[in-house]
Short mmCIF file of C-alpha atoms in Angstrom, two decimals:
data_model
loop_
_atom_site.label_atom_id
_atom_site.label_comp_id
_atom_site.label_asym_id
_atom_site.label_seq_id
_atom_site.Cartn_x
_atom_site.Cartn_y
_atom_site.Cartn_z
CA UNK I 1 124.77 38.18 -35.12
CA UNK I 2 128.27 38.23 -33.55
CA UNK I 3 127.90 34.63 -32.36
CA UNK I 4 126.87 33.54 -35.83
CA UNK I 5 129.94 35.15 -37.38
CA UNK I 6 132.20 33.37 -34.88
CA UNK I 7 130.48 30.09 -35.75
CA UNK I 8 131.11 30.69 -39.42
CA UNK I 9 134.79 31.34 -38.74
CA UNK I 10 135.11 28.04 -36.85
CA UNK I 11 133.30 26.15 -39.60
CA UNK I 12 135.57 27.56 -42.28
CA UNK I 13 138.65 26.48 -40.32
CA UNK I 14 137.16 22.95 -39.90
CA UNK I 15 136.34 22.63 -43.59
CA UNK I 16 132.55 22.54 -43.22
CA UNK I 17 131.90 24.41 -46.45
CA UNK I 18 128.31 23.16 -46.96
CA UNK I 19 127.28 24.28 -43.47
CA UNK I 20 128.89 27.63 -44.18
CA UNK I 21 126.74 28.05 -47.30
CA UNK I 22 123.52 27.21 -45.39
CA UNK I 23 124.47 29.65 -42.64
CA UNK I 24 125.12 32.36 -45.18
CA UNK I 25 121.69 31.74 -46.70
CA UNK I 26 120.15 32.12 -43.25
CA UNK I 27 121.86 35.47 -42.87
CA UNK I 28 120.26 36.54 -46.15
CA UNK I 29 116.79 35.16 -45.09
CA UNK I 30 116.77 32.82 -48.10
CA UNK I 31 115.43 29.26 -47.68
CA UNK I 32 115.72 29.37 -43.90
CA UNK I 33 113.19 29.88 -41.10
CA UNK I 34 113.57 30.20 -37.37
CA UNK I 35 111.38 27.87 -35.37
CA UNK I 36 108.62 29.77 -33.53
CA UNK I 37 109.67 33.10 -35.03
CA UNK I 38 108.45 32.89 -38.61
CA UNK I 39 107.46 36.38 -39.72
CA UNK I 40 103.87 36.65 -40.89
CA UNK I 41 102.60 39.30 -43.31
CA UNK I 42 100.72 42.17 -41.69
CA UNK I 43 96.96 42.00 -42.00
CA UNK I 44 94.69 45.02 -42.31
CA UNK I 45 92.88 45.72 -39.07
CA UNK I 46 89.10 45.89 -39.12
CA UNK I 47 86.66 47.22 -36.56
CA UNK I 48 84.16 44.42 -36.96
CA UNK I 49 81.35 47.00 -37.22
CA UNK I 50 81.54 47.80 -40.91
CA UNK I 51 78.75 46.60 -43.16
CA UNK I 52 79.58 45.15 -46.53
CA UNK I 53 76.57 46.68 -48.29
CA UNK I 54 74.06 49.45 -47.72
CA UNK I 55 70.38 48.71 -48.36
CA UNK I 56 68.36 51.03 -50.56
CA UNK I 57 66.29 53.49 -48.54
CA UNK I 58 64.72 56.94 -48.70
CA UNK I 59 65.41 59.72 -46.18
CA UNK I 60 63.02 62.32 -44.82
CA UNK I 61 59.81 60.32 -45.18
CA UNK I 62 57.74 60.27 -42.01
CA UNK I 63 54.37 58.66 -41.42
CA UNK I 64 51.11 60.24 -40.37
CA UNK I 65 49.60 60.28 -36.90
CA UNK I 66 46.39 58.28 -36.64
CA UNK I 67 43.65 59.40 -34.28
CA UNK I 68 44.44 56.88 -31.57
CA UNK I 69 48.21 57.45 -31.67
CA UNK I 70 47.86 59.89 -28.77
CA UNK I 71 46.52 58.81 -25.41
CA UNK I 72 43.02 59.93 -24.53
CA UNK I 73 44.50 61.61 -21.46
CA UNK I 74 46.76 63.87 -23.56
CA UNK I 75 45.80 67.49 -23.07
CA UNK I 76 46.43 70.12 -25.70
CA UNK I 77 46.51 73.02 -23.29
CA UNK I 78 49.61 75.20 -23.30
CA UNK I 79 50.78 73.60 -20.07
CA UNK I 80 51.56 70.39 -21.94
CA UNK I 81 53.33 71.86 -24.95
CA UNK I 82 56.61 73.13 -26.28
CA UNK I 83 55.79 76.77 -25.65
CA UNK I 84 52.87 77.42 -28.00
CA UNK I 85 53.15 74.08 -29.83
CA UNK I 86 51.17 70.86 -29.64
CA UNK I 87 51.69 67.19 -28.84
CA UNK I 88 52.63 64.75 -31.57
CA UNK I 89 53.96 61.24 -32.07
CA UNK I 90 57.31 60.08 -33.38
CA UNK I 91 55.62 58.53 -36.43
CA UNK I 92 55.83 61.75 -38.51
CA UNK I 93 59.39 62.25 -37.19
CA UNK I 94 61.06 58.80 -37.13
CA UNK I 95 64.50 60.47 -37.07
CA UNK I 96 63.74 62.23 -33.77
CA UNK I 97 66.13 61.00 -31.08
CA UNK I 98 65.96 61.35 -27.30
CA UNK I 99 69.36 61.50 -25.58
CA UNK I 100 69.90 60.12 -22.09
CA UNK I 101 72.87 60.41 -19.75
CA UNK I 102 72.99 57.75 -17.03
CA UNK I 103 69.30 57.11 -17.60
CA UNK I 104 68.14 60.75 -17.50
CA UNK I 105 66.81 62.62 -20.53
CA UNK I 106 68.74 65.80 -21.33
CA UNK I 107 68.60 66.73 -25.05
CA UNK I 108 67.25 65.90 -28.48
CA UNK I 109 69.04 64.73 -31.59
CA UNK I 110 68.44 63.67 -35.18
CA UNK I 111 69.24 60.43 -37.02
CA UNK I 112 70.99 61.43 -40.27
CA UNK I 113 72.17 57.98 -41.44
CA UNK I 114 72.39 54.47 -40.03
CA UNK I 115 75.27 55.22 -37.64
CA UNK I 116 75.20 58.89 -36.61
CA UNK I 117 73.06 61.27 -34.57
CA UNK I 118 73.38 65.02 -35.16
CA UNK I 119 72.93 67.09 -32.01
CA UNK I 120 74.14 70.31 -30.36
CA UNK I 121 77.71 70.51 -29.09
CA UNK I 122 76.63 72.22 -25.88
CA UNK I 123 74.53 69.16 -25.04
CA UNK I 124 77.46 66.73 -25.01
CA UNK I 125 80.56 68.90 -24.55
CA UNK I 126 81.27 67.58 -21.04
CA UNK I 127 79.85 64.08 -21.32
CA UNK I 128 81.41 60.68 -21.90
CA UNK I 129 80.19 58.31 -24.62
CA UNK I 130 80.07 55.42 -22.16
CA UNK I 131 77.25 57.04 -20.16
CA UNK I 132 75.05 57.98 -23.13
CA UNK I 133 72.03 56.24 -24.61
CA UNK I 134 70.03 57.18 -27.70
CA UNK I 135 66.36 56.29 -28.17
CA UNK I 136 64.38 56.42 -31.41
CA UNK I 137 60.64 55.83 -31.75
CA UNK I 138 60.07 56.83 -28.13
CA UNK I 139 57.35 59.53 -28.16
CA UNK I 140 57.02 59.65 -24.38
CA UNK I 141 60.29 60.08 -22.49
CA UNK I 142 58.62 58.99 -19.24
CA UNK I 143 57.59 55.62 -20.69
CA UNK I 144 59.58 52.97 -22.56
CA UNK I 145 57.48 51.44 -25.33
CA UNK I 146 58.36 47.95 -26.54
CA UNK I 147 59.16 49.02 -30.12
CA UNK I 148 61.56 51.80 -29.14
CA UNK I 149 65.07 51.57 -30.60
CA UNK I 150 67.93 51.92 -28.12
CA UNK I 151 71.60 52.37 -28.95
CA UNK I 152 74.77 53.06 -26.98
CA UNK I 153 77.22 55.72 -28.11
CA UNK I 154 80.73 54.79 -29.21
CA UNK I 155 82.16 58.24 -29.84
CA UNK I 156 81.40 61.98 -29.60
CA UNK I 157 82.73 64.16 -32.44
CA UNK I 158 82.93 67.94 -31.93
CA UNK I 159 83.55 70.74 -34.42
CA UNK I 160 85.63 73.50 -32.80
CA UNK I 161 82.74 74.46 -30.52
CA UNK I 162 83.00 78.03 -29.19
CA UNK I 163 80.95 78.01 -26.00
CA UNK I 164 81.23 81.72 -25.20
CA UNK I 165 79.87 82.67 -28.63
CA UNK I 166 77.53 79.68 -29.04
CA UNK I 167 79.26 79.16 -32.39
CA UNK I 168 79.82 75.82 -34.18
CA UNK I 169 77.18 74.30 -31.91
CA UNK I 170 76.99 70.91 -33.62
CA UNK I 171 78.22 67.43 -32.68
CA UNK I 172 77.97 63.91 -34.03
CA UNK I 173 77.31 60.79 -31.96
CA UNK I 174 78.61 57.54 -33.44
CA UNK I 175 76.29 54.68 -32.50
CA UNK I 176 77.73 51.34 -31.48
CA UNK I 177 75.33 49.52 -33.79
CA UNK I 178 73.61 50.72 -36.96
CA UNK I 179 69.92 51.60 -37.21
CA UNK I 180 68.15 50.29 -40.30
CA UNK I 181 64.76 51.62 -41.46
CA UNK I 182 61.95 49.14 -40.92
CA UNK I 183 58.92 48.42 -43.07
CA UNK I 184 56.80 50.28 -40.53
CA UNK I 185 58.74 53.51 -41.03
CA UNK I 186 60.75 53.26 -37.81
CA UNK I 187 64.39 54.36 -37.92
CA UNK I 188 64.12 56.47 -41.08
CA UNK I 189 66.83 59.19 -41.14
CA UNK I 190 66.16 62.79 -42.11
CA UNK I 191 67.67 64.27 -45.28
CA UNK I 192 70.52 66.76 -45.19
CA UNK I 193 69.83 70.10 -46.91
CA UNK I 194 69.85 70.21 -50.68
CA UNK I 195 73.27 71.21 -51.97
CA UNK I 196 73.53 74.89 -52.88
CA UNK I 197 70.45 75.90 -50.90
CA UNK I 198 70.96 78.21 -47.93
CA UNK I 199 68.20 80.82 -48.04
CA UNK I 200 65.08 79.67 -46.21
CA UNK I 201 63.84 83.11 -45.14
CA UNK I 202 60.08 83.45 -45.12
CA UNK I 203 59.45 79.71 -45.10
CA UNK I 204 57.76 77.82 -42.30
CA UNK I 205 59.78 75.11 -40.57
CA UNK I 206 58.92 72.76 -37.71
CA UNK I 207 60.86 72.32 -34.48
CA UNK I 208 60.30 69.17 -32.43
CA UNK I 209 61.39 68.19 -28.95
CA UNK I 210 60.59 67.43 -25.33
CA UNK I 211 61.67 70.82 -23.99
CA UNK I 212 60.22 72.96 -21.25
CA UNK I 213 56.64 74.11 -21.69
CA UNK I 214 54.79 77.21 -20.55
CA UNK I 215 54.77 75.97 -16.96
CA UNK I 216 58.56 75.52 -16.96
CA UNK I 217 58.76 71.72 -16.82
CA UNK I 218 59.90 69.24 -19.47
CA UNK I 219 57.18 67.79 -21.65
CA UNK I 220 56.85 64.01 -21.40
CA UNK I 221 55.21 63.81 -24.83
CA UNK I 222 57.04 64.87 -28.00
CA UNK I 223 55.96 68.35 -29.12
CA UNK I 224 55.95 70.11 -32.50
CA UNK I 225 55.83 73.79 -33.35
CA UNK I 226 55.79 75.53 -36.76
CA UNK I 227 58.02 78.62 -36.83
CA UNK I 228 58.86 81.17 -39.55
CA UNK I 229 62.51 81.45 -40.62
CA UNK I 230 64.08 84.91 -40.55
CA UNK I 231 67.01 86.31 -42.47
CA UNK I 232 70.16 86.88 -40.43
CA UNK I 233 69.77 90.60 -41.14
CA UNK I 234 66.30 90.53 -39.57
CA UNK I 235 67.63 88.59 -36.60
CA UNK I 236 70.42 91.10 -36.01
CA UNK I 237 67.78 93.84 -35.76
CA UNK I 238 66.01 92.09 -32.88
CA UNK I 239 66.99 92.20 -29.22
CA UNK I 240 70.25 90.37 -29.91
CA UNK I 241 73.51 92.21 -30.46
CA UNK I 242 74.54 92.14 -34.11
CA UNK I 243 77.80 90.30 -33.41
CA UNK I 244 75.93 87.48 -31.61
CA UNK I 245 74.35 86.17 -34.82
CA UNK I 246 77.05 84.63 -37.02
CA UNK I 247 76.70 83.23 -40.53
CA UNK I 248 76.75 79.74 -39.02
CA UNK I 249 73.45 80.44 -37.27
CA UNK I 250 69.83 80.59 -38.36
CA UNK I 251 66.97 82.36 -36.57
CA UNK I 252 63.36 81.19 -36.49
CA UNK I 253 60.42 82.22 -34.37
CA UNK I 254 57.78 84.83 -33.61
CA UNK I 255 58.93 88.34 -32.77
CA UNK I 256 55.79 88.89 -30.68
CA UNK I 257 56.90 86.02 -28.44
CA UNK I 258 54.73 83.35 -26.89
CA UNK I 259 55.87 80.45 -29.11
CA UNK I 260 59.38 79.02 -29.17
CA UNK I 261 61.65 76.04 -28.55
CA UNK I 262 63.05 75.92 -25.03
CA UNK I 263 65.44 74.16 -22.65
CA UNK I 264 65.37 70.43 -23.32
CA UNK I 265 64.68 70.93 -27.03
CA UNK I 266 68.41 71.60 -27.52
CA UNK I 267 70.05 69.41 -30.14
CA UNK I 268 66.77 68.62 -31.86
CA UNK I 269 65.94 69.40 -35.49
CA UNK I 270 64.50 72.40 -37.24
CA UNK I 271 63.06 70.73 -40.32
CA UNK I 272 61.19 71.73 -43.45
CA UNK I 273 59.95 70.21 -46.69
CA UNK I 274 62.50 70.05 -49.49
CA UNK I 275 59.68 70.92 -51.92
CA UNK I 276 57.34 73.38 -50.18
CA UNK I 277 54.65 72.99 -52.85
CA UNK I 278 54.30 69.26 -52.12
CA UNK I 279 52.61 68.20 -48.86
CA UNK I 280 54.33 64.80 -49.08
CA UNK I 281 57.78 66.23 -49.73
CA UNK I 282 60.75 64.80 -47.89
CA UNK I 283 61.86 66.58 -44.75
CA UNK I 284 65.37 67.97 -44.45
CA UNK I 285 67.15 69.32 -41.40
CA UNK I 286 68.14 72.97 -41.76
CA UNK I 287 68.85 73.83 -38.12
CA UNK I 288 69.89 72.34 -34.78
CA UNK I 289 68.27 73.87 -31.67
CA UNK I 290 71.07 75.91 -30.12
CA UNK I 291 70.36 78.96 -27.94
CA UNK I 292 68.23 82.02 -27.25
CA UNK I 293 67.35 84.65 -24.67
CA UNK I 294 65.32 82.51 -22.27
CA UNK I 295 62.28 81.14 -24.15
CA UNK I 296 59.44 82.68 -26.18
CA UNK I 297 60.45 86.22 -25.24
CA UNK I 298 59.26 89.15 -27.32
CA UNK I 299 61.81 90.27 -29.94
CA UNK I 300 64.06 87.24 -29.25
CA UNK I 301 63.55 84.43 -31.79
CA UNK I 302 65.15 81.03 -31.35
CA UNK I 303 68.70 80.60 -32.68
CA UNK I 304 69.78 77.42 -34.45
CA UNK I 305 73.03 76.06 -35.88
CA UNK I 306 72.74 76.44 -39.67
CA UNK I 307 73.22 72.91 -41.00
CA UNK I 308 74.23 73.95 -44.53
CA UNK I 309 77.41 75.49 -43.08
CA UNK I 310 78.38 72.14 -41.56
CA UNK I 311 77.29 69.76 -44.34
CA UNK I 312 80.82 68.99 -45.56
CA UNK I 313 82.06 68.50 -41.98
CA UNK I 314 79.15 66.16 -41.26
CA UNK I 315 79.84 64.03 -44.33
CA UNK I 316 83.60 63.87 -43.82
CA UNK I 317 83.17 62.80 -40.19
CA UNK I 318 80.60 60.11 -40.88
CA UNK I 319 82.46 58.09 -43.48
CA UNK I 320 81.52 54.44 -43.56
CA UNK I 321 77.87 55.09 -42.71
CA UNK I 322 74.98 54.12 -44.95
CA UNK I 323 73.09 57.13 -46.30
CA UNK I 324 69.54 57.05 -47.61
CA UNK I 325 68.87 58.87 -50.87
#
């Protein structure tokens, strides 16, 4: 700038009035450009992963298991089950996700839209997205079927998880690529709870997962177990201390023991029919497998993160995803 002013002074003294005018216009950025330094307008940055349109789809609709969907070698003895449950396929639960860290299975999760998996915070609190893989339509965690869906994780989103109290035990996993439902029912997300509904006491729900069975080892085949939902007041009168059961939790299970979700089921869904009177009603996720006093112990039901208390957080942290109606 100083050099330009000196130049102008010399030009004025030499009588170069036209040059002076052009130089003044340059100072005002009018009708003058600098070679190689032309300023370009800023462009909005894009991630390259956003879809322009969301296809129409329906959430919470699973298929049915045909007779030959399970191997002939599958045993239905308690030693091959979620404690007290029975083997199933992923066809009735297409939203059921198996989470792997560096190739090893460690927790369950649930597909809630085309880009996000809902799981438990304690499952992923100390993990890195770069080491995680998510599988859908993989009923046997020991075998990789050809039609399984595999996705890498781009980001882990936590919600003020309180490890000492097991509170706010939910997390979202952003997938690197979207999952779209197929004509065969693969990749269908579960529905979130109906708005305004929070009281499920007395209803039967189903927990699914690959957790430890009665013999203390992880089940290779996906398991399912129907469990009754308790009120929080009932749960606080069990073997748990009253302060342990917060309003962000939900209890489900059998007070006599013997049937329960267990280690390895963590992060998976507690699901029930939106319309209990209809056998074909859509399934909605009401709980995320969280914690308990060991597994299937008398007077200690399973404790789940209550999804209704996190619905607004889930939606606000999964903007840009495609939701099924």
